[in-house]
Coordinates of C-alpha atoms and ligand atoms in Angstrom, one line a residue:
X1 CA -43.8 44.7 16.9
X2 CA -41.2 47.0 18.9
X3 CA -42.7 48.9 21.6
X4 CA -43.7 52.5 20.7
X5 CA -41.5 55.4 21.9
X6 CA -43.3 57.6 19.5
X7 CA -46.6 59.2 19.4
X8 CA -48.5 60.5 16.6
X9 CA -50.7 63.6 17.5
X10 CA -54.4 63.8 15.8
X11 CA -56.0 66.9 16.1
X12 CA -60.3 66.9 15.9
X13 CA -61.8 70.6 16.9
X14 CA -60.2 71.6 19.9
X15 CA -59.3 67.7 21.5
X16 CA -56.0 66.0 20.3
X17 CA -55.1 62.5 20.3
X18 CA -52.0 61.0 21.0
X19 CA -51.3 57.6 19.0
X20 CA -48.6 55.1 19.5
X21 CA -46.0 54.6 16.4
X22 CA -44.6 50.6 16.4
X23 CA -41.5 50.8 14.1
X24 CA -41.0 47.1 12.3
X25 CA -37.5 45.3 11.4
X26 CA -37.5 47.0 7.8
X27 CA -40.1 49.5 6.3
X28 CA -42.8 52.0 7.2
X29 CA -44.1 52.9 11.0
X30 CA -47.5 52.2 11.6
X31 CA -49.7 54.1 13.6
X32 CA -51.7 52.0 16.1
X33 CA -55.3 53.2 15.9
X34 CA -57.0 50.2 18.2
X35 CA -58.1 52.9 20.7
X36 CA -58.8 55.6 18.2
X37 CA -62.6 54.9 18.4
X38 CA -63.0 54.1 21.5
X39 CA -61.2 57.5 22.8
X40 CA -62.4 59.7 19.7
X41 CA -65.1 58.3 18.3
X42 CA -64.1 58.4 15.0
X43 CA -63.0 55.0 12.1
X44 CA -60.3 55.5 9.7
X45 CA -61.6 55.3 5.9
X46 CA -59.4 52.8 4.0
X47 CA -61.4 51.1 0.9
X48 CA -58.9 48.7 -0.4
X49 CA -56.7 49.0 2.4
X50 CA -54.4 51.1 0.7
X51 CA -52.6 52.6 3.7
X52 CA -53.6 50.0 6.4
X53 CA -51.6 47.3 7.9
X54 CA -53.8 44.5 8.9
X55 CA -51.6 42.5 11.6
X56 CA -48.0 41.5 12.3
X57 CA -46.0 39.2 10.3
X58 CA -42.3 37.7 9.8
X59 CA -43.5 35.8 6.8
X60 CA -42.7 38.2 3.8
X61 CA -41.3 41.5 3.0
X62 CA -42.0 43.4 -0.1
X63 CA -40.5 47.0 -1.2
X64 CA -42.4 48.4 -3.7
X65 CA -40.3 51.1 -4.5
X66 CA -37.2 48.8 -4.9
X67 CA -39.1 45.9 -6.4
X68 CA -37.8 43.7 -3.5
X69 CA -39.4 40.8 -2.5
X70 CA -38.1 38.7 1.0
X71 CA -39.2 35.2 2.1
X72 CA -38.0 35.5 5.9
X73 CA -35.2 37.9 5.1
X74 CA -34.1 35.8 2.0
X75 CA -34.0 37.4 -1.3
X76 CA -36.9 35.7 -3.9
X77 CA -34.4 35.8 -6.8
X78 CA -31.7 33.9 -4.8
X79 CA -34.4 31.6 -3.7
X80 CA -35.7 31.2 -7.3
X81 CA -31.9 30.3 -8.6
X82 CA -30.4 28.0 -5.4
X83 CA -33.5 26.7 -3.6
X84 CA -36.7 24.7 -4.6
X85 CA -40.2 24.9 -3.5
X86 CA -40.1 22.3 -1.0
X87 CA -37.1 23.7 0.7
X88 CA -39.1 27.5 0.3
X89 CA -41.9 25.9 2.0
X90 CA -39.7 24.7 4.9
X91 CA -38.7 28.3 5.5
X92 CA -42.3 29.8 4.9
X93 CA -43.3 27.7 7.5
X94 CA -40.9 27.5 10.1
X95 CA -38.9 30.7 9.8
X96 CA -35.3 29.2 8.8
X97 CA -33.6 27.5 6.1
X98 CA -33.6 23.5 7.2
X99 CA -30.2 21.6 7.6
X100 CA -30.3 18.7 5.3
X101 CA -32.0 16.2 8.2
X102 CA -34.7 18.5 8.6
X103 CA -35.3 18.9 5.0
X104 CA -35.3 15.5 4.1
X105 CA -37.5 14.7 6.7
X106 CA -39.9 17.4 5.9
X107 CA -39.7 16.3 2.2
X108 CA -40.6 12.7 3.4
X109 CA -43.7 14.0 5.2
X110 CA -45.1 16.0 2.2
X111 CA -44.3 12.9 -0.2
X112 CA -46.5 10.8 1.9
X113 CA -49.4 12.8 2.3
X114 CA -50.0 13.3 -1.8
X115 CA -52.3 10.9 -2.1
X116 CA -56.5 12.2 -1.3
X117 CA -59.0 10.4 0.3
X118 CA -60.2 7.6 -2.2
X119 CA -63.4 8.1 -1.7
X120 CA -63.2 12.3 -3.0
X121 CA -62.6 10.8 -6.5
X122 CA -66.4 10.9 -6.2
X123 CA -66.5 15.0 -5.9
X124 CA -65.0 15.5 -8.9
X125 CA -67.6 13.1 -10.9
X126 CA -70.8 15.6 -9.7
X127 CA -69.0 18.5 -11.9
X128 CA -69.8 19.3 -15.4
X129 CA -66.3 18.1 -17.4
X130 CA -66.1 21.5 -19.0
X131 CA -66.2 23.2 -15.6
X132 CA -63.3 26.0 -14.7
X133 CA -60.8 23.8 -12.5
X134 CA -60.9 26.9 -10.2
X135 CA -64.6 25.8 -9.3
X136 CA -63.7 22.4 -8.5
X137 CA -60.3 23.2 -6.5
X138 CA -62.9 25.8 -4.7
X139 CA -65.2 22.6 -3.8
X140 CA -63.1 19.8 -3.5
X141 CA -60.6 21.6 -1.0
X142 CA -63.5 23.2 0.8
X143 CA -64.7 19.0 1.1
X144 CA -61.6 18.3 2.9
X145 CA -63.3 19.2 5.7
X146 CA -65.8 16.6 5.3
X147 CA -62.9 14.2 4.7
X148 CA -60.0 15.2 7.2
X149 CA -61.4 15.2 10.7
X150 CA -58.4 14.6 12.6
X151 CA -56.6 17.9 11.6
X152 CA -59.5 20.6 11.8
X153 CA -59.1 21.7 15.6
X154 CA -57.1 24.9 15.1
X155 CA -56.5 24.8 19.1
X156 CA -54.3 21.6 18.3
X157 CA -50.8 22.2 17.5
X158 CA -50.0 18.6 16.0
X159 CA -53.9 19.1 14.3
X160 CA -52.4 22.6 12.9
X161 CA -49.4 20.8 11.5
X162 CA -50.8 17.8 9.6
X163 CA -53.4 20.1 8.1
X164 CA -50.7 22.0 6.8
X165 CA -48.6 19.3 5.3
X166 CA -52.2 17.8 4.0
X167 CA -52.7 21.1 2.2
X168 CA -49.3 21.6 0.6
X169 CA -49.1 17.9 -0.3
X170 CA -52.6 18.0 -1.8
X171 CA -53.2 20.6 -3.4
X172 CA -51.1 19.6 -6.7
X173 CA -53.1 16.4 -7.0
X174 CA -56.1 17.7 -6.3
X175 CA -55.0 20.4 -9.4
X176 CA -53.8 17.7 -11.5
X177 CA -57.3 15.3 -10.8
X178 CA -59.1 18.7 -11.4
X179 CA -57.1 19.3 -15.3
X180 CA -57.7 15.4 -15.8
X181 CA -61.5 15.4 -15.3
X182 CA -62.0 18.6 -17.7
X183 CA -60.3 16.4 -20.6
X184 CA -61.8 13.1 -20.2
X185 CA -58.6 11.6 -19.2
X186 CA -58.1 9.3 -16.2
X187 CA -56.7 10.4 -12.4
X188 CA -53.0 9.5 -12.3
X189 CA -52.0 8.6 -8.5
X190 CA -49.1 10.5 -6.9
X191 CA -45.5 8.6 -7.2
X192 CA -43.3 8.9 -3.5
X193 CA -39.9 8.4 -5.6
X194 CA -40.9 12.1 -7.6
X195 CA -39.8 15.5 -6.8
X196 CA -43.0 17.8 -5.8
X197 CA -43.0 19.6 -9.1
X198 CA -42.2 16.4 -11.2
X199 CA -45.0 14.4 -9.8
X200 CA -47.2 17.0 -10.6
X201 CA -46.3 16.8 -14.2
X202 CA -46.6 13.4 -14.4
X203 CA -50.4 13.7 -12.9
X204 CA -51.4 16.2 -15.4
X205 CA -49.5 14.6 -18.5
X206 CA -49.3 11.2 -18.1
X207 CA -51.6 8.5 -19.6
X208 CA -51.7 4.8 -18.6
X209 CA -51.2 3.8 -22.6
X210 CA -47.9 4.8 -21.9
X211 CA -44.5 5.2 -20.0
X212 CA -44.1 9.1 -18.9
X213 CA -40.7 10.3 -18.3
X214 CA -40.5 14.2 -16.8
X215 CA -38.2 16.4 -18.8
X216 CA -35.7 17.7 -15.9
X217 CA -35.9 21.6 -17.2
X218 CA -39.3 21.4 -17.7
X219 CA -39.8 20.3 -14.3
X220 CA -37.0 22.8 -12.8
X221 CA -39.4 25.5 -14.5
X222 CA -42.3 24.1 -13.0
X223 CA -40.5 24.4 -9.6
X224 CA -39.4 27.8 -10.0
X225 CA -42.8 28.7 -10.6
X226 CA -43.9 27.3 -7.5
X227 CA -41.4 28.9 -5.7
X228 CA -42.1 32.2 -7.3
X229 CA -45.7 32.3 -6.2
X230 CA -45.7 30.7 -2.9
X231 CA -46.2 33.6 -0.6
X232 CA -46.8 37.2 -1.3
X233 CA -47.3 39.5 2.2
X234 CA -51.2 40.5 2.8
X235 CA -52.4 40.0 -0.9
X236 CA -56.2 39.9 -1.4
X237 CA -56.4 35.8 -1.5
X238 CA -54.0 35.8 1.9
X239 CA -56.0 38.2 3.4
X240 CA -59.1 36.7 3.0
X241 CA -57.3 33.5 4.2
X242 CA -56.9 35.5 7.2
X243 CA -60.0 37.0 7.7
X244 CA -61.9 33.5 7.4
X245 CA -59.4 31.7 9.8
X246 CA -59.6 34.6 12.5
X247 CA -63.4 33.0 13.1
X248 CA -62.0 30.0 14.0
X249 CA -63.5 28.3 10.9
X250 CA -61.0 25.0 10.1
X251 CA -57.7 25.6 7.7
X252 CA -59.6 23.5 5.0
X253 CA -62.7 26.2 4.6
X254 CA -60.1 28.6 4.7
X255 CA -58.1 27.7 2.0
X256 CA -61.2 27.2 0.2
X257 CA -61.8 30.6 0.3
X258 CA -58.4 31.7 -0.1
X259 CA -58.9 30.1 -3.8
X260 CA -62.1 31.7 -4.4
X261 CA -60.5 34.7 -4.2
X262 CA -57.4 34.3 -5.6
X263 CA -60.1 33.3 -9.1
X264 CA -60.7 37.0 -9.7
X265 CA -58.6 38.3 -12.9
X266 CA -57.5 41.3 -11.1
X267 CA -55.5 38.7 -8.9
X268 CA -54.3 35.6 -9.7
X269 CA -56.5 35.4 -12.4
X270 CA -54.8 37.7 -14.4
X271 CA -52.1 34.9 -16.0
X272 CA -55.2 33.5 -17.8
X273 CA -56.4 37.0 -18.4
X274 CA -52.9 38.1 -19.6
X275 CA -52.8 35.0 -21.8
X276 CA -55.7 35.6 -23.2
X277 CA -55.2 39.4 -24.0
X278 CA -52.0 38.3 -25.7
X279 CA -53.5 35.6 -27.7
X280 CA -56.4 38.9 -28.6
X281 CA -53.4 41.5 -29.7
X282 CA -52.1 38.3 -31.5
X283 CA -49.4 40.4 -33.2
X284 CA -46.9 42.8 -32.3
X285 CA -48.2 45.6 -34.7
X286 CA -51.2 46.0 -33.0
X287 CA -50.0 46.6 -29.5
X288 CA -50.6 50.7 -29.9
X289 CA -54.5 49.7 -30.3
X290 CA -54.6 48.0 -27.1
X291 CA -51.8 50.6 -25.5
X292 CA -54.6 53.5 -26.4
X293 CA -57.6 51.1 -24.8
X294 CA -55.8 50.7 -21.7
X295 CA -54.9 54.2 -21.1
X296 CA -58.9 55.1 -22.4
X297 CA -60.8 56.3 -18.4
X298 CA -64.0 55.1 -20.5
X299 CA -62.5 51.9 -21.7
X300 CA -62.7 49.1 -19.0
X301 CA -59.8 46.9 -20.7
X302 CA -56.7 47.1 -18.4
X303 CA -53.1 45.6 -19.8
X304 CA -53.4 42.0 -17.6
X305 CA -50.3 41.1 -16.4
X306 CA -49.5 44.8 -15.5
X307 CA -49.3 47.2 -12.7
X308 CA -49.4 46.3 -8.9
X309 CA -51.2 47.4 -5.9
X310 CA -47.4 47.3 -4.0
X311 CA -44.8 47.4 -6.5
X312 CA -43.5 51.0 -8.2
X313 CA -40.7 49.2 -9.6
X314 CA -40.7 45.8 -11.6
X315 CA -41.8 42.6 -9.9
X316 CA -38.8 41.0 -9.1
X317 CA -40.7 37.7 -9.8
X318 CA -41.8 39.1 -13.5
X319 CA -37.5 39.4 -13.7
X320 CA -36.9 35.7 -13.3
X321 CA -40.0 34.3 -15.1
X322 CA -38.8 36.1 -18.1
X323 CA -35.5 34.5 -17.6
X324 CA -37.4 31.1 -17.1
X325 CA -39.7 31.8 -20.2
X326 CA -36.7 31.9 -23.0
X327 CA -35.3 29.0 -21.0
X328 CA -37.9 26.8 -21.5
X329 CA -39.0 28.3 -25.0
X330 CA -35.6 27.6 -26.5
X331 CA -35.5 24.2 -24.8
X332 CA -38.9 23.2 -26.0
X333 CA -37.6 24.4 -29.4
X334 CA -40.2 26.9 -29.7
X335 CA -38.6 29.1 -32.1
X336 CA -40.3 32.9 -32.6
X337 CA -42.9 32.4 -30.3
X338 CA -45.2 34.9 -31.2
X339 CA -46.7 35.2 -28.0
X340 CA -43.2 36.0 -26.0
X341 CA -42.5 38.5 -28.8
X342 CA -45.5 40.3 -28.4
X343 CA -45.3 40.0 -24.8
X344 CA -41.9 41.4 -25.0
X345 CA -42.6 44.3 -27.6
X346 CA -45.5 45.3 -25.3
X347 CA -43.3 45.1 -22.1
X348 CA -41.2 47.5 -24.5
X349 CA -43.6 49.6 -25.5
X350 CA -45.3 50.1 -22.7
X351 CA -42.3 51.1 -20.2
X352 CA -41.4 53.9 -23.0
X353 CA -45.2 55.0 -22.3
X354 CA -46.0 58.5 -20.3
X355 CA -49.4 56.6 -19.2
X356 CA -47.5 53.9 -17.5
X357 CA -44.3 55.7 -16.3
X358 CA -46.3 58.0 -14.5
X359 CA -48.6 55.4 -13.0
X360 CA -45.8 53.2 -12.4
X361 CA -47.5 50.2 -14.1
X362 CA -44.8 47.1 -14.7
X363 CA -45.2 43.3 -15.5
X364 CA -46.1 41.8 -12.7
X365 CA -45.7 37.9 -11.8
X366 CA -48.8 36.9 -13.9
X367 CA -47.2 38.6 -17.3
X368 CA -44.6 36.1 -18.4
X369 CA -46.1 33.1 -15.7
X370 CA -48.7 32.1 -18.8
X371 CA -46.4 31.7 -21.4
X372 CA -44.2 29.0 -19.7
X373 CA -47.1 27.3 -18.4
X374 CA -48.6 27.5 -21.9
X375 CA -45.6 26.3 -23.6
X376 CA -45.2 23.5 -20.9
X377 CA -48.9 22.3 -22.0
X378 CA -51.0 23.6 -19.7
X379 CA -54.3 25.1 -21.0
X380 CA -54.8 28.6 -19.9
X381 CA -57.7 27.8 -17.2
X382 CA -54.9 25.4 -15.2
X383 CA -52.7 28.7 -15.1
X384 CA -54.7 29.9 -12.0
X385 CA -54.7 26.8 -10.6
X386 CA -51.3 26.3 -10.6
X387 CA -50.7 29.8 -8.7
X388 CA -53.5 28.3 -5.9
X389 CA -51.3 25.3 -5.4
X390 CA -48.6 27.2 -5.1
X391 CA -50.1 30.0 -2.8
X392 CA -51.0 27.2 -0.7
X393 CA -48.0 27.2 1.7
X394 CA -48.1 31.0 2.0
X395 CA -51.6 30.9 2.8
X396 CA -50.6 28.1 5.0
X397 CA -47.7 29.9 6.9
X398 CA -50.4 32.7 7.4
X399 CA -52.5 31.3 8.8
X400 CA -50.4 29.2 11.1
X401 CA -48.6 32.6 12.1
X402 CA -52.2 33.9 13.0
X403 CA -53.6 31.0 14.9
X404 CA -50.4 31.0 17.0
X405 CA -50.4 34.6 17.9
X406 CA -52.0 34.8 21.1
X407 CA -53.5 38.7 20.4
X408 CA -55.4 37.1 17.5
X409 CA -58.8 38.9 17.4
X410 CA -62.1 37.9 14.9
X411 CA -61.6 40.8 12.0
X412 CA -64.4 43.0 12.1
X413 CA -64.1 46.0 10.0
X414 CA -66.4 48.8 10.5
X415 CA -67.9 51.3 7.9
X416 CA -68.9 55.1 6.5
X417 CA -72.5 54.5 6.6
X418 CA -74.3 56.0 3.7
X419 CA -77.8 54.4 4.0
X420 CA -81.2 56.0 5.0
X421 CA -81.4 57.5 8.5
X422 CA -83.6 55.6 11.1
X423 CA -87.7 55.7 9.5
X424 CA -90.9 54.4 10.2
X425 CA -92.7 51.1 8.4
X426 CA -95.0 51.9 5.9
X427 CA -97.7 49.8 5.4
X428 CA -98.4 48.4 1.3
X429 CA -101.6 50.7 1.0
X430 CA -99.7 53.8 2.4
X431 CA -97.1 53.8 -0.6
Ligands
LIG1 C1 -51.4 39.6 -8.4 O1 -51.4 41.8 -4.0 C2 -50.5 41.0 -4.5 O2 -49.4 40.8 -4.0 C3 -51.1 40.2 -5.7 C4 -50.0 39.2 -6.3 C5 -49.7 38.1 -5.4 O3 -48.6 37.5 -5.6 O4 -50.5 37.7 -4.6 O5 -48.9 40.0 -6.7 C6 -50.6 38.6 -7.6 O6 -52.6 39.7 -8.2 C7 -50.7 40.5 -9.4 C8 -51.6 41.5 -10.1 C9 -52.3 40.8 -11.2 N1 -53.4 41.6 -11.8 C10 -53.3 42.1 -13.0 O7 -52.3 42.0 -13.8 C11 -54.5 42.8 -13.5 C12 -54.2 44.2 -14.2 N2 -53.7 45.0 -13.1 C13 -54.7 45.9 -12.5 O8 -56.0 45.4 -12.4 C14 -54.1 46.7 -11.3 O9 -52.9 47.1 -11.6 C15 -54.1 45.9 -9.9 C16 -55.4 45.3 -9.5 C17 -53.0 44.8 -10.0 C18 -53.6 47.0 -8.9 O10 -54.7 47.8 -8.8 P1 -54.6 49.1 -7.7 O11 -53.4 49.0 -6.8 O12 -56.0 49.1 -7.0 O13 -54.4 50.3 -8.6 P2 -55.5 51.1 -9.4 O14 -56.5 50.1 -9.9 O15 -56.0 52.1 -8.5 O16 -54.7 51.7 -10.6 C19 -54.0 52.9 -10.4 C20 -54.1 53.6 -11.7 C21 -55.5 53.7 -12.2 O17 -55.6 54.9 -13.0 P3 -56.3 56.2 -12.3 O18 -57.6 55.8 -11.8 O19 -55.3 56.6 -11.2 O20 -56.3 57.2 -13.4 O21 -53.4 52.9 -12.7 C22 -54.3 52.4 -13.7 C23 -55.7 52.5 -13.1 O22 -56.6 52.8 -14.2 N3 -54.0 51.0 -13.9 C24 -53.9 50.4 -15.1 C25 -53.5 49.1 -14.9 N4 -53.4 48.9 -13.6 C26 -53.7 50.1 -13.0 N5 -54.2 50.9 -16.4 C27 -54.0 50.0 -17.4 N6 -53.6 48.7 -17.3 C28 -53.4 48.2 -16.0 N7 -53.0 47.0 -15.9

């Protein structure tokens, strides 16, 4: 944060305020209100945080307007195309693209942390099998905790470090253990001489009867995914990420929380939920119906998988994923999907819409993310869990950039208070 040469001036009756301005590297001023009620008095109203900036960060950049999306000053589509996750993770993490020694070496560390503590296998036995994998990534991770003593001390640099590596090295296990439970199927154990994404697909898919040998695409789509959801500025799940850390509660009952969140259908939710509404339009020809419902004020149905809270333009994310999905559809063979042509004919429709061009609602990451997944194999309740392991590492990077900041304060929101004024007890016979 610059240092503020301009003011801005707020006028209440006859008293004015003067408020510093803190211009950032790229996008809007904010206007520093950490005096405001101490000097006037007065909160600022915000529900949803529309127009507030919560804290300072180097992590990720987003125009909403442009549909421009920056990991550390890098570009998410050039990322998507050159880079893989681990590589992404690297920068996330440590602000800078790693020469090849560094990345090999970081690669090394996450390969050798995928394995969990044997004795978790037990969590997973107290769920029902047909539980959501959501609720058992929300418990297990939260049990890490219980489990990973020596890296909870957020005051501990080398503490903060191999929680963070436990985290990003975990979490697709703990996904793939989580998928394997709901189906009856037995855990399959990390391999060290796999790729991140590969290994992952070879815990969810393969079965001891027999050999399992990763597709390369399919797993190069599985990476791009993870790279595509890996960090996202101050989104809901990151924020509450934020929020819980700033307590000094440890990075594992953090994360924990950061999934609960990210569960909710308006968030990362929403590839399930977008799924599912495709698989509910089920053909192109009755898209207007559903166009009609989502444009209805008394109809509750919203088009999943459209519409942003940041982006004006098109998620540059949704851009590549649709570029991913006929990739993997044609490789998979999976000739008129009908799916990807109804998700296409109501991407179509839908951008020729009044209703959506003047609400600036476009596909989002979560519209074409359930399709691959789907085609890969995945059933549509590991879709959400598969954007919480990859959120990991920017929830992660968040968090690690909080901790370290030394003007880190516990978040304490305030409130327009709407309750009953101050009143008297009234005893049970009185009322
Ligand atoms: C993610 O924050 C992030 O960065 C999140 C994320 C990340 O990487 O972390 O990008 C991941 O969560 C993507 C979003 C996934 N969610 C969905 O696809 C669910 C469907 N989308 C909507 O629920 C909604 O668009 C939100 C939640 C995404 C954004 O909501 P906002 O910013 O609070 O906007 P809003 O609800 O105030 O909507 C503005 C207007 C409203 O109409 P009016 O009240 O002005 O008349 O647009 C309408 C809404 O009714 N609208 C929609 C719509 N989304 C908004 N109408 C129909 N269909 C939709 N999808």
């Amino acid at each position: 944060m610059t240092d503020s040469e301009k003011t801005a001036t707020l006028s209440i009756g006859d008293k004015t305020y003067d408020l510093p301005i803190h211009s950032p590297t790229v996008g809007p001023d904010v206007i520093d209100i950490r005096k405001l009620y101490g000097t006037a008095g007065v909160f600022t109203y915000d529900p949803g945080f529309t127009s507030t900036a919560a804290c300072d960060s180097a992590i990720t950049y987003i125009d909403g307007e442009k549909g421009v999306l920056l990991h550390r000053g890098y570009p998410i589509d050039q990322l998507a195309e050159k880079s893989h996750y681990l590589e992404v993770c690297y920068l996330l993490l440590y602000g800078d693209l790693p020469s090849a020694a560094q990345l090999e070496d970081f690669e090394d560390r996450v390969t050798r942390h995928t394995m969990i503590h044997e004795q978790m296998m037990n969590f997973f036995r107290g769920f029902r099998r047909d539980a959501h994998p959501m609720a058992v990534m929300t418990g297990v991770v939260g049990a890490m905790s219980a489990f990973y003593h020596d890296s909870t001390d957020i005051n501990d640099p080398w503490q903060r470090e191999v929680a963070s590596i436990r985290l990003i090295a975990k979490m697709p296990t703990i996904a793939a253990m989580a998928y394997k439970y709901t189906i009856g199927q037995p855990f399959v154990y990390p391999r060290n001489d796999l790729d991140h994404s590969a290994n992952f697909l070879r815990m969810c898919f393969a079965v001891p009867a027999e050999e399992y040998e990763v597709n390369p695409i399919l797993s190069r789509a599985m990476d791009r995914i993870f790279t595509l959801h890996a960090d996202h500025e101050q989104n809901a799940s990151t924020s509450t990420v934020r929020l819980a850390s700033s307590s000094g509660a440890n990075p594992f009952a953090c994360i924990a929380a950061g999934i609960a969140c990210l569960w909710g259908p308006a968030h990362g939710g929403a590839n399930q939920a977008c799924l599912e509404m495709l698989k509910q339009i089920g053909d192109p020809e009755n898209i207007p119906e559903y166009i009609a419902r989502a444009k209805d004020k008394n109809d509750p149905f919203r088009l999943m998988g459209f519409g942003h809270r940041v982006y004006k333009n098109t998620d540059p994310r949704a851009t590549v994923l649709k570029q991913s999905a006929d990739e993997v559809l044609d490789l998979l063979g999976v000739e008129d999907n009908k799916l990807l042509q109804t998700a296409k004919e109501l991407e179509r429709i839908a951008l020729e819409d009044d209703y959506f061009i003047e609400k600036k609602l476009f596909p989002n990451v979560d519209f074409y993310s359930g399709i691959i997944l789907e085609a890969m194999g995945f059933p549509t309740a590991m879709f959400t869990p598969i954007f919480a392991l990859s959120r990991t590492v920017g929830w992660v990077s968040q968090w690690k950039e909080m901790i370290e900041d030394p003007g880190m304060k516990i978040g304490r929101p305030r409130q327009l208070y709407t309750g009953a004024t101050m009143r008297d007890y009234v005893d049970i016979e009185k009322r």
